[in-house]
Amino acid sequence: MDVLPDMEQGPVEQGLRTENERLRRENVALEHRLSAIEKKISYHPLTGLPSHFRLELEIEDLIDECRRREPRGCFTILIIQLGENYSTVRKTLKVSVSEWILYQTGCRISGFLRENDKVFHTRENEFVLLLPGLKGEALASFLRGILPRLAEPHIFAGFSVTIGVSTGAAYWPEHGDDRSRLMHHADVASGVAAEQKKAFVLFRPALLQLAVEKIELQNSIIKAIEASAMERIGEQFFLSFQPKLFVRAIEGQTLVVDRIEAEALIRWRHPEKGLLMPATFIPLAEETGLILPLGKWLLYQCARRLAGWAKSGLERVGLSVNLSARQFRSEDTATVLESVLARTGARPDLLTIELTETSLFEDTTSAASTLERFAALGVRVSVDDFGTGYSSLSHLHRFPLDEIKIDRLFVENLTTNHQDRIIVRSLVSIAKGLDLELVAEGVEDPKALDMLFEMGCRGFQGYLIAKPLLIDDFTAFAEKIIKADMRFTY
Ligand code: C2E
Ligand code: MG
Ligand code: MG
């Protein structure tokens, strides 16, 4: 402590004092800087909401508080993740668009919170909510309010964007007594929701098993595809064929058919798990990159099938094959396509490549050049699941496309949902304007079929016509229509 006046101090003491003072000032400045940094990382710069740094502290506090309360309190941790189309928007549109969407999402969520609820903006596309005392039916009712609000379109000048969300939740204390276990389990639930494109998944221990199974499945897909030569892929994988009919007229329950096609849909006969559908393994094949050899095999199978039909009286029957995003991005695919067409002698104009909107709009420049290569080979290109992803309609006309497939989602509720009818009507007029063929997928209801035809849609695929068929059954199906003078009665 300084008790002596300056003049009575020697030069050493004075030097020490100055040094002390300098250190003190530096300390204060450092503290200011640290608290500014802490403030910065504690809040998301865009939404101003507390970040994941705050989340950890707040969960600890909330757990303490709930433990102290008599009777003991409880809370739910709810993770809201923005869907894949958010990252597409982020990659394809101006930064200000995605920033506005995040800001709006934060506001929409905040609008639903009760006094003690808290929201955190933890990762760019993730918000986490702490909801004291809210579970079971009360949580369900909260979700019934907030989910439709989040699914409302974000309006910009000249266009609007709808962002899908998936949510996962875990309860304290049932699903994890301490912070790290609770957060892990909420994360697992949210991961499953995102993967299975579900609006909401509540944690249950079986979900952990699902993660283990995913790894096991990953190992066996590696074995099935990579282990040996191409021919052996066919020992476990096979194609089923779903009819896709282009219709000229409808007479009651009879369709007058212009053209018959099939969509090739892959199936996996797993040695232990039995028959697996593509939704369970295509994402894995994408993640591991194994979709590339698998896709090569698929293209070869399809071209061979077309060439086979040409020799057996089904020379006008076409075939569609799905191409995943990773395959579409791979430079190799156009080359593979060229070589399988040459090797099999299949007619390119009878082969349709189905791509999703997302793969098309992920990188529009390289998409355009790949599509040009497809067009030069003479194959047709169709945009699958149209209307579910984010479609920049202004880009659509720049691509050499042949067909649009309206997603099942809009077809399903066509007869009951006015909004879906408006969407389908506008898709019909877009397709007309761009001179594209239109196919409705997932047609199950005769009323929907009639309505779609009346609106101007001419291509139909769905259980009303036929489920995916084994190859011999599809051949018989096509032969029967040809014999009946291109008429099909459902
Ligand atoms: P997608 O290309 O949109 O295929 C249509 C899916 O809808 C098929 O499911 C089909 O069985 C189903 N579906 C058809 N009509 C109806 C209907 O009336 N009602 C209902 N509820 N469903 C109907 P699947 O075979 O499970 O295929 C799912 C997705 O897996 C496909 O969607 C496609 O994206 C992907 N996929 C299938 N095969 C392949 C493939 O060979 N390669 C790649 N990359 N993806 C594939
Ligand atoms: Mg498809
Ligand atoms: Mg589809």
mmCIF file of C-alpha atoms and ligand atoms in Angstrom, residues 354 384-385 405 407 441, ligand 3:
data_model
loop_
_atom_site.group_PDB
_atom_site.id
_atom_site.type_symbol
_atom_site.label_atom_id
_atom_site.label_comp_id
_atom_site.label_asym_id
_atom_site.label_seq_id
_atom_site.Cartn_x
_atom_site.Cartn_y
_atom_site.Cartn_z
ATOM 1 C CA GLU A 354 -34.253 -38.589 -62.213
ATOM 2 C CA ASP A 384 -37.876 -35.713 -58.912
ATOM 3 C CA ASP A 385 -39.867 -34.777 -55.785
ATOM 4 C CA LYS A 405 -42.316 -35.087 -61.073
ATOM 5 C CA ASP A 407 -43.945 -34.824 -55.154
ATOM 6 C CA GLU A 441 -46.109 -39.529 -58.235
HETATM 7 MG MG MG B 3 -40.050 -38.991 -56.220
#
